[in-house]
mmCIF file of C-alpha atoms and ligand atoms in Angstrom:
data_model
loop_
_atom_site.group_PDB
_atom_site.id
_atom_site.type_symbol
_atom_site.label_atom_id
_atom_site.label_comp_id
_atom_site.label_asym_id
_atom_site.label_seq_id
_atom_site.Cartn_x
_atom_site.Cartn_y
_atom_site.Cartn_z
ATOM 1 C CA MET H 1 86.467 -127.044 -16.103
ATOM 2 C CA ALA H 2 87.639 -129.950 -18.053
ATOM 3 C CA ASP H 3 91.465 -131.411 -17.723
ATOM 4 C CA LYS H 4 94.355 -130.448 -19.874
ATOM 5 C CA ILE H 5 96.789 -132.734 -19.446
ATOM 6 C CA LEU H 6 100.781 -133.085 -20.467
ATOM 7 C CA VAL H 7 102.282 -135.890 -21.450
ATOM 8 C CA LEU H 8 106.079 -135.576 -21.408
ATOM 9 C CA GLY H 9 108.308 -138.688 -22.688
ATOM 10 C CA SER H 10 105.026 -138.758 -25.310
ATOM 11 C CA SER H 11 107.648 -140.695 -28.219
ATOM 12 C CA GLY H 12 108.919 -143.028 -25.433
ATOM 13 C CA GLN H 13 107.631 -146.843 -24.736
ATOM 14 C CA ILE H 14 104.906 -146.469 -22.231
ATOM 15 C CA GLY H 15 103.928 -142.384 -23.420
ATOM 16 C CA THR H 16 103.551 -143.407 -26.897
ATOM 17 C CA ASP H 17 100.431 -146.005 -25.951
ATOM 18 C CA LEU H 18 99.804 -143.238 -22.659
ATOM 19 C CA VAL H 19 98.827 -140.419 -25.073
ATOM 20 C CA GLU H 20 96.797 -142.864 -27.169
ATOM 21 C CA SER H 21 94.759 -144.452 -24.216
ATOM 22 C CA LEU H 22 94.209 -140.546 -23.213
ATOM 23 C CA ARG H 23 93.018 -139.287 -26.305
ATOM 24 C CA GLU H 24 90.637 -141.281 -26.410
ATOM 25 C CA ALA H 25 89.398 -140.773 -22.812
ATOM 26 C CA TYR H 26 90.036 -137.048 -22.517
ATOM 27 C CA GLY H 27 89.460 -135.985 -26.675
ATOM 28 C CA ASN H 28 92.297 -135.193 -28.706
ATOM 29 C CA ASP H 29 92.747 -131.735 -27.687
ATOM 30 C CA ASN H 30 93.184 -132.306 -23.718
ATOM 31 C CA VAL H 31 96.062 -133.982 -24.048
ATOM 32 C CA VAL H 32 99.384 -131.817 -25.361
ATOM 33 C CA ALA H 33 102.019 -134.876 -25.884
ATOM 34 C CA SER H 34 105.105 -133.858 -25.555
ATOM 35 C CA ASP H 35 109.676 -134.692 -26.488
ATOM 36 C CA LEU H 36 112.320 -133.738 -26.629
ATOM 37 C CA ARG H 37 112.914 -135.411 -30.283
ATOM 38 C CA GLU H 38 109.631 -134.733 -32.778
ATOM 39 C CA PRO H 39 106.852 -137.276 -33.245
ATOM 40 C CA SER H 40 105.924 -138.385 -37.102
ATOM 41 C CA ALA H 41 103.750 -136.605 -38.992
ATOM 42 C CA GLU H 42 100.953 -139.142 -38.672
ATOM 43 C CA ARG H 43 101.315 -138.289 -34.717
ATOM 44 C CA LEU H 44 101.753 -135.133 -35.392
ATOM 45 C CA ALA H 45 98.234 -134.620 -36.938
ATOM 46 C CA GLN H 46 96.383 -136.497 -33.806
ATOM 47 C CA GLY H 47 96.776 -133.963 -31.191
ATOM 48 C CA PRO H 48 98.738 -131.412 -30.001
ATOM 49 C CA PHE H 49 102.648 -131.863 -30.064
ATOM 50 C CA GLU H 50 105.251 -129.413 -27.739
ATOM 51 C CA GLN H 51 108.956 -129.921 -28.244
ATOM 52 C CA LEU H 52 110.333 -129.281 -24.951
ATOM 53 C CA ASN H 53 112.874 -129.635 -22.910
ATOM 54 C CA ALA H 54 112.028 -130.955 -19.533
ATOM 55 C CA MET H 55 115.489 -129.695 -17.736
ATOM 56 C CA ASP H 56 114.596 -125.957 -19.099
ATOM 57 C CA ALA H 57 111.825 -124.702 -15.870
ATOM 58 C CA GLU H 58 111.005 -121.830 -17.907
ATOM 59 C CA ALA H 59 110.575 -123.821 -21.394
ATOM 60 C CA VAL H 60 108.115 -125.921 -19.064
ATOM 61 C CA PHE H 61 106.473 -123.013 -17.483
ATOM 62 C CA GLU H 62 106.028 -121.667 -20.907
ATOM 63 C CA VAL H 63 103.895 -124.821 -22.132
ATOM 64 C CA ILE H 64 102.074 -125.319 -18.960
ATOM 65 C CA LYS H 65 100.200 -121.477 -19.119
ATOM 66 C CA LYS H 66 100.092 -121.513 -23.036
ATOM 67 C CA HIS H 67 98.177 -124.738 -22.936
ATOM 68 C CA GLY H 68 96.248 -124.604 -18.950
ATOM 69 C CA ILE H 69 97.808 -127.597 -17.628
ATOM 70 C CA THR H 70 96.391 -129.336 -14.793
ATOM 71 C CA GLN H 71 97.915 -132.626 -14.906
ATOM 72 C CA VAL H 72 100.734 -134.131 -15.839
ATOM 73 C CA TYR H 73 102.220 -137.412 -16.853
ATOM 74 C CA HIS H 74 105.669 -137.080 -16.058
ATOM 75 C CA LEU H 75 108.015 -140.134 -18.586
ATOM 76 C CA VAL H 76 110.954 -138.575 -18.866
ATOM 77 C CA ALA H 77 114.276 -140.479 -17.282
ATOM 78 C CA MET H 78 117.241 -141.992 -18.443
ATOM 79 C CA LEU H 79 116.942 -145.855 -17.689
ATOM 80 C CA SER H 80 118.988 -148.700 -16.007
ATOM 81 C CA ALA H 81 121.727 -149.422 -18.232
ATOM 82 C CA THR H 82 122.290 -145.889 -19.956
ATOM 83 C CA ALA H 83 122.177 -144.753 -16.561
ATOM 84 C CA GLU H 84 124.972 -147.120 -15.885
ATOM 85 C CA LYS H 85 126.725 -145.474 -18.189
ATOM 86 C CA MET H 86 126.643 -141.806 -17.905
ATOM 87 C CA PRO H 87 126.124 -141.663 -13.796
ATOM 88 C CA MET H 88 125.944 -137.387 -13.030
ATOM 89 C CA LYS H 89 123.605 -137.121 -16.565
ATOM 90 C CA GLY H 90 121.479 -139.926 -15.237
ATOM 91 C CA TRP H 91 121.274 -137.959 -12.349
ATOM 92 C CA ASP H 92 120.799 -135.052 -13.341
ATOM 93 C CA LEU H 93 117.993 -135.691 -15.636
ATOM 94 C CA ASN H 94 116.087 -137.858 -13.598
ATOM 95 C CA MET H 95 116.016 -135.670 -10.489
ATOM 96 C CA THR H 96 116.033 -132.117 -12.903
ATOM 97 C CA SER H 97 113.334 -133.079 -14.587
ATOM 98 C CA LEU H 98 111.418 -133.857 -11.538
ATOM 99 C CA PHE H 99 112.278 -130.483 -9.185
ATOM 100 C CA ASN H 100 110.979 -128.727 -12.277
ATOM 101 C CA PHE H 101 107.274 -130.668 -12.143
ATOM 102 C CA MET H 102 107.276 -130.709 -8.168
ATOM 103 C CA GLU H 103 107.902 -126.359 -7.759
ATOM 104 C CA LEU H 104 105.108 -125.641 -10.225
ATOM 105 C CA ILE H 105 102.343 -128.099 -8.536
ATOM 106 C CA LYS H 106 104.060 -126.358 -5.178
ATOM 107 C CA GLU H 107 103.032 -123.737 -6.901
ATOM 108 C CA GLY H 108 99.740 -123.842 -7.575
ATOM 109 C CA HIS H 109 100.271 -123.664 -11.335
ATOM 110 C CA ILE H 110 99.303 -127.772 -11.762
ATOM 111 C CA SER H 111 97.013 -129.977 -9.297
ATOM 112 C CA LYS H 112 98.161 -133.501 -9.845
ATOM 113 C CA MET H 113 101.371 -134.909 -11.399
ATOM 114 C CA TYR H 114 101.657 -138.924 -12.438
ATOM 115 C CA TRP H 115 105.591 -139.578 -11.479
ATOM 116 C CA PRO H 116 107.036 -143.396 -12.042
ATOM 117 C CA SER H 117 109.313 -145.270 -9.809
ATOM 118 C CA SER H 118 110.272 -148.852 -10.582
ATOM 119 C CA ILE H 119 111.397 -152.148 -9.974
ATOM 120 C CA ALA H 120 115.151 -150.490 -9.987
ATOM 121 C CA ALA H 121 114.275 -148.291 -6.644
ATOM 122 C CA PHE H 122 115.152 -152.384 -4.682
ATOM 123 C CA GLY H 123 118.426 -153.590 -4.135
ATOM 124 C CA PRO H 124 120.572 -156.607 -3.652
ATOM 125 C CA ASN H 125 119.350 -156.734 0.113
ATOM 126 C CA THR H 126 115.452 -156.575 -1.137
ATOM 127 C CA PRO H 127 114.253 -160.104 0.261
ATOM 128 C CA VAL H 128 113.438 -161.468 -3.460
ATOM 129 C CA ASN H 129 110.243 -163.038 -3.671
ATOM 130 C CA ASP H 130 106.748 -161.304 -3.091
ATOM 131 C CA THR H 131 108.406 -158.089 -2.497
ATOM 132 C CA PRO H 132 106.985 -156.098 -0.420
ATOM 133 C CA GLN H 133 105.374 -152.085 -0.391
ATOM 134 C CA TYR H 134 107.955 -152.001 2.642
ATOM 135 C CA THR H 135 111.095 -153.076 2.687
ATOM 136 C CA VAL H 136 115.058 -153.091 2.528
ATOM 137 C CA MET H 137 115.386 -150.612 0.288
ATOM 138 C CA ASP H 138 119.122 -150.153 -1.321
ATOM 139 C CA PRO H 139 119.076 -149.494 -4.817
ATOM 140 C CA GLY H 140 122.562 -150.214 -6.461
ATOM 141 C CA THR H 141 121.989 -148.287 -9.844
ATOM 142 C CA VAL H 142 122.398 -145.061 -10.883
ATOM 143 C CA TYR H 143 118.436 -145.242 -12.022
ATOM 144 C CA GLY H 144 117.350 -147.143 -8.923
ATOM 145 C CA ILE H 145 119.395 -144.566 -6.522
ATOM 146 C CA SER H 146 117.673 -141.751 -8.602
ATOM 147 C CA LYS H 147 113.892 -143.731 -8.357
ATOM 148 C CA LEU H 148 113.782 -143.785 -4.603
ATOM 149 C CA SER H 149 115.101 -140.743 -4.458
ATOM 150 C CA GLY H 150 112.433 -139.158 -6.293
ATOM 151 C CA GLU H 151 109.893 -141.424 -4.700
ATOM 152 C CA LEU H 152 110.809 -139.607 -0.859
ATOM 153 C CA TRP H 153 110.507 -136.331 -2.319
ATOM 154 C CA CYS H 154 107.063 -137.394 -3.630
ATOM 155 C CA ASP H 155 106.633 -137.519 -0.483
ATOM 156 C CA TYR H 156 108.017 -134.498 1.101
ATOM 157 C CA TYR H 157 106.317 -132.902 -1.354
ATOM 158 C CA ASN H 158 102.940 -134.493 -0.766
ATOM 159 C CA LYS H 159 103.264 -134.417 3.477
ATOM 160 C CA LYS H 160 104.755 -130.879 3.658
ATOM 161 C CA TYR H 161 103.346 -128.983 1.045
ATOM 162 C CA GLY H 162 99.771 -130.770 -0.010
ATOM 163 C CA CYS H 163 101.369 -131.614 -2.961
ATOM 164 C CA ASP H 164 98.834 -134.353 -5.674
ATOM 165 C CA ILE H 165 101.598 -136.489 -6.722
ATOM 166 C CA ARG H 166 101.218 -140.479 -7.611
ATOM 167 C CA GLY H 167 104.209 -142.604 -8.736
ATOM 168 C CA LEU H 168 103.792 -146.689 -9.179
ATOM 169 C CA ARG H 169 106.849 -149.124 -8.940
ATOM 170 C CA TYR H 170 107.225 -150.103 -13.165
ATOM 171 C CA PRO H 171 108.087 -153.680 -13.152
ATOM 172 C CA GLY H 172 109.684 -154.295 -16.905
ATOM 173 C CA LEU H 173 107.186 -153.117 -19.617
ATOM 174 C CA ILE H 174 106.474 -155.525 -22.986
ATOM 175 C CA SER H 175 105.153 -153.547 -26.031
ATOM 176 C CA TYR H 176 104.810 -153.941 -29.777
ATOM 177 C CA LYS H 177 104.049 -150.305 -30.688
ATOM 178 C CA THR H 178 107.911 -148.751 -29.292
ATOM 179 C CA GLU H 179 110.692 -149.906 -28.317
ATOM 180 C CA PRO H 180 112.260 -149.606 -24.806
ATOM 181 C CA GLY H 181 115.936 -148.021 -25.275
ATOM 182 C CA GLY H 182 118.975 -148.762 -22.696
ATOM 183 C CA GLY H 183 116.789 -150.746 -19.483
ATOM 184 C CA THR H 184 117.697 -153.493 -17.995
ATOM 185 C CA THR H 185 114.535 -155.367 -19.228
ATOM 186 C CA ASP H 186 114.329 -154.232 -22.625
ATOM 187 C CA TYR H 187 115.398 -158.048 -23.551
ATOM 188 C CA ALA H 188 111.626 -159.034 -22.847
ATOM 189 C CA VAL H 189 110.603 -156.747 -25.926
ATOM 190 C CA ASP H 190 113.587 -157.721 -28.284
ATOM 191 C CA ILE H 191 112.644 -161.298 -28.354
ATOM 192 C CA PHE H 192 109.853 -160.602 -30.077
ATOM 193 C CA HIS H 193 111.105 -159.116 -32.461
ATOM 194 C CA LYS H 194 113.604 -161.033 -33.367
ATOM 195 C CA ALA H 195 110.546 -164.349 -33.134
ATOM 196 C CA VAL H 196 108.517 -162.483 -35.858
ATOM 197 C CA LYS H 197 112.138 -162.244 -37.943
ATOM 198 C CA GLY H 198 112.351 -165.824 -37.686
ATOM 199 C CA GLU H 199 115.746 -165.045 -36.194
ATOM 200 C CA ASP H 200 117.421 -166.609 -33.258
ATOM 201 C CA TYR H 201 117.887 -164.094 -30.130
ATOM 202 C CA HIS H 202 121.559 -164.214 -27.952
ATOM 203 C CA CYS H 203 120.104 -163.003 -25.205
ATOM 204 C CA PHE H 204 121.931 -160.122 -22.649
ATOM 205 C CA LEU H 205 120.377 -161.652 -19.445
ATOM 206 C CA SER H 206 121.247 -165.510 -18.056
ATOM 207 C CA GLU H 207 118.808 -167.785 -18.836
ATOM 208 C CA ASP H 208 117.856 -168.180 -14.950
ATOM 209 C CA ARG H 209 117.378 -164.826 -14.424
ATOM 210 C CA ARG H 210 113.826 -164.318 -12.626
ATOM 211 C CA LEU H 211 112.020 -160.446 -13.144
ATOM 212 C CA PRO H 212 108.621 -159.338 -13.083
ATOM 213 C CA MET H 213 107.009 -158.303 -15.891
ATOM 214 C CA MET H 214 103.954 -156.085 -17.004
ATOM 215 C CA TYR H 215 102.597 -155.842 -20.706
ATOM 216 C CA MET H 216 101.598 -152.058 -21.615
ATOM 217 C CA PRO H 217 97.309 -152.579 -21.275
ATOM 218 C CA ASP H 218 98.365 -153.725 -18.189
ATOM 219 C CA ALA H 219 100.678 -150.706 -16.816
ATOM 220 C CA ILE H 220 98.452 -148.053 -19.231
ATOM 221 C CA LYS H 221 95.149 -149.142 -17.173
ATOM 222 C CA ALA H 222 97.204 -148.920 -13.466
ATOM 223 C CA THR H 223 98.632 -145.603 -14.342
ATOM 224 C CA ILE H 224 95.629 -144.165 -15.500
ATOM 225 C CA GLY H 225 93.826 -146.031 -12.940
ATOM 226 C CA ILE H 226 95.504 -144.451 -10.360
ATOM 227 C CA MET H 227 95.312 -141.055 -11.586
ATOM 228 C CA GLU H 228 91.417 -141.007 -11.573
ATOM 229 C CA ALA H 229 91.973 -142.784 -7.967
ATOM 230 C CA PRO H 230 89.949 -139.887 -5.274
ATOM 231 C CA ALA H 231 92.777 -138.525 -3.485
ATOM 232 C CA GLU H 232 91.952 -140.444 -0.148
ATOM 233 C CA GLN H 233 92.197 -143.788 -1.848
ATOM 234 C CA VAL H 234 96.217 -142.907 -2.393
ATOM 235 C CA LYS H 235 97.458 -143.792 0.571
ATOM 236 C CA ILE H 236 100.883 -144.290 -0.115
ATOM 237 C CA ARG H 237 103.063 -141.350 -1.852
ATOM 238 C CA THR H 238 105.759 -142.902 -2.603
ATOM 239 C CA SER H 239 105.369 -145.253 -4.991
ATOM 240 C CA TYR H 240 102.706 -148.369 -5.161
ATOM 241 C CA ASN H 241 104.447 -152.071 -5.770
ATOM 242 C CA VAL H 242 102.285 -153.143 -8.581
ATOM 243 C CA ALA H 243 102.797 -156.393 -10.512
ATOM 244 C CA SER H 244 101.667 -158.970 -13.177
ATOM 245 C CA PHE H 245 102.988 -162.198 -13.871
ATOM 246 C CA SER H 246 107.431 -163.128 -13.372
ATOM 247 C CA PHE H 247 109.403 -165.587 -16.052
ATOM 248 C CA THR H 248 112.882 -165.923 -16.690
ATOM 249 C CA PRO H 249 114.607 -165.880 -20.469
ATOM 250 C CA ARG H 250 114.132 -169.518 -20.084
ATOM 251 C CA GLU H 251 110.517 -169.788 -19.526
ATOM 252 C CA LEU H 252 109.640 -166.810 -22.232
ATOM 253 C CA ASN H 253 111.739 -168.225 -24.818
ATOM 254 C CA ALA H 254 109.463 -172.170 -24.334
ATOM 255 C CA LEU H 255 106.302 -169.600 -24.668
ATOM 256 C CA ILE H 256 107.330 -168.539 -27.909
ATOM 257 C CA GLN H 257 108.004 -171.354 -29.712
ATOM 258 C CA LYS H 258 105.211 -172.658 -28.808
ATOM 259 C CA GLU H 259 104.047 -169.796 -31.414
ATOM 260 C CA VAL H 260 106.758 -169.781 -32.873
ATOM 261 C CA PRO H 261 107.886 -172.931 -33.921
ATOM 262 C CA GLY H 262 112.120 -173.307 -34.507
ATOM 263 C CA PHE H 263 112.274 -169.824 -32.585
ATOM 264 C CA LYS H 264 115.624 -170.527 -29.838
ATOM 265 C CA THR H 265 117.394 -168.197 -27.545
ATOM 266 C CA LEU H 266 121.348 -168.431 -27.328
ATOM 267 C CA TYR H 267 122.792 -167.121 -23.646
ATOM 268 C CA ASP H 268 125.810 -166.541 -25.638
ATOM 269 C CA ALA H 269 125.668 -161.866 -25.044
ATOM 270 C CA VAL H 270 124.947 -162.147 -21.742
ATOM 271 C CA ASP H 271 126.381 -158.813 -20.109
ATOM 272 C CA GLU H 272 126.820 -155.819 -17.642
ATOM 273 C CA ARG H 273 122.756 -155.897 -17.797
ATOM 274 C CA ASP H 274 122.852 -159.538 -16.382
ATOM 275 C CA ALA H 275 123.940 -158.297 -12.838
ATOM 276 C CA ILE H 276 122.091 -155.305 -12.243
ATOM 277 C CA ALA H 277 118.808 -157.398 -12.482
ATOM 278 C CA ALA H 278 120.528 -159.636 -9.940
ATOM 279 C CA GLY H 279 120.062 -156.442 -8.046
ATOM 280 C CA TRP H 280 116.343 -156.728 -8.356
ATOM 281 C CA PRO H 281 113.322 -158.436 -7.044
ATOM 282 C CA GLN H 282 111.887 -161.487 -8.846
ATOM 283 C CA SER H 283 108.220 -160.986 -8.173
ATOM 284 C CA ILE H 284 106.800 -158.315 -6.267
ATOM 285 C CA ASN H 285 103.700 -158.814 -3.885
ATOM 286 C CA ASP H 286 101.296 -155.349 -4.583
ATOM 287 C CA SER H 287 98.514 -155.998 -2.097
ATOM 288 C CA GLU H 288 98.450 -152.237 -1.057
ATOM 289 C CA ALA H 289 97.551 -150.894 -4.707
ATOM 290 C CA ARG H 290 95.222 -153.604 -5.118
ATOM 291 C CA ALA H 291 93.524 -152.410 -1.437
ATOM 292 C CA HIS H 292 93.932 -149.141 -1.898
ATOM 293 C CA TRP H 293 92.521 -147.522 -5.011
ATOM 294 C CA GLY H 294 91.885 -151.269 -7.007
ATOM 295 C CA TRP H 295 94.627 -151.709 -9.278
ATOM 296 C CA LYS H 296 94.549 -155.396 -10.491
ATOM 297 C CA PRO H 297 95.987 -156.849 -13.820
ATOM 298 C CA ASP H 298 94.157 -158.389 -17.272
ATOM 299 C CA PHE H 299 97.152 -160.447 -19.026
ATOM 300 C CA SER H 300 98.346 -163.696 -18.434
ATOM 301 C CA LEU H 301 101.570 -164.515 -19.403
ATOM 302 C CA GLU H 302 100.692 -166.812 -21.965
ATOM 303 C CA ALA H 303 97.652 -163.931 -22.935
ATOM 304 C CA MET H 304 100.520 -160.977 -23.315
ATOM 305 C CA VAL H 305 102.792 -163.900 -26.066
ATOM 306 C CA LYS H 306 100.340 -164.716 -27.805
ATOM 307 C CA ASP H 307 98.676 -160.171 -28.332
ATOM 308 C CA MET H 308 102.701 -159.475 -29.048
ATOM 309 C CA LEU H 309 103.357 -161.984 -31.801
ATOM 310 C CA LYS H 310 99.915 -160.887 -33.322
ATOM 311 C CA ASN H 311 100.524 -157.742 -33.543
ATOM 312 C CA LEU H 312 104.094 -157.846 -34.170
ATOM 313 C CA LYS H 313 103.140 -160.074 -37.562
HETATM 314 N N1 LIG T 401 112.748 -151.716 -16.717
HETATM 315 C C1 LIG T 401 113.763 -150.911 -16.775
HETATM 316 C C2 LIG T 401 115.302 -150.274 -17.095
HETATM 317 O O1 LIG T 401 114.752 -151.748 -17.187
HETATM 318 C C3 LIG T 401 113.478 -150.448 -15.211
HETATM 319 O O2 LIG T 401 111.698 -150.159 -14.029
HETATM 320 O O3 LIG T 401 115.440 -150.125 -16.664
#
């Protein structure tokens, strides 16, 4: 039987790119997009869509049955900065939506699920450079606590009930098709939008705040890569470290300036997101992902900058 895939959060930053790639690989009709929001008419015409609240267990089950879904990519979450403003809502959304699907996989209604974690699962006492897979994890944000808890629950459902759940700890993700919302790493997308408009960028992180980041094509490659890997290669069932490059706002600004002469970043808008970023790693060691299922990124930092500017123009 052909795989039938459901992507939750299909209108979000990752979902937009992921649905496109999955439809290329599996065929438009085999990939059901779903989101709380209605998509554009153009996106609706590209393939099946369900308007769905991932918190509503009954509605979720109806959609799974209606389409004969076998695989789920669960991309619904409230990101770090927003969840700090509404902690209980963030916790509830991030955990309830996960449990709704873990229960369906436990009961045998779906066979495989992807659920993303994040560098936010690490904390201020984690070694900041070349952060290993196994280390101190003491997240200091609601989002990070929900990601670490979710990782542990995914591992539990795998060990206890044999559920095939797979995950990655994404770094900050940079893309041009859809803007992120409510994250601490969003500056690395916002800055490009200002640069192509010929405006200065007022950065909300301090100029030497180094963070691990990844270009969206590589994030999609990693996501589909871990989902298509033979189950025995996916030895870690919490979530895998994956890495690409790291930079500071100052370094990113300099690279953009090379392509957009006259572009300037000002550090007069630094806010509470800088403290969130200060509790996260600066670079990630992803040797387990490379060794176990062959992960390797394609884009260098310089290539990402050129590609972002070309596509946004
Ligand atoms: N990009 C996310 C955020 O900034 C981290 O995973 O919240």
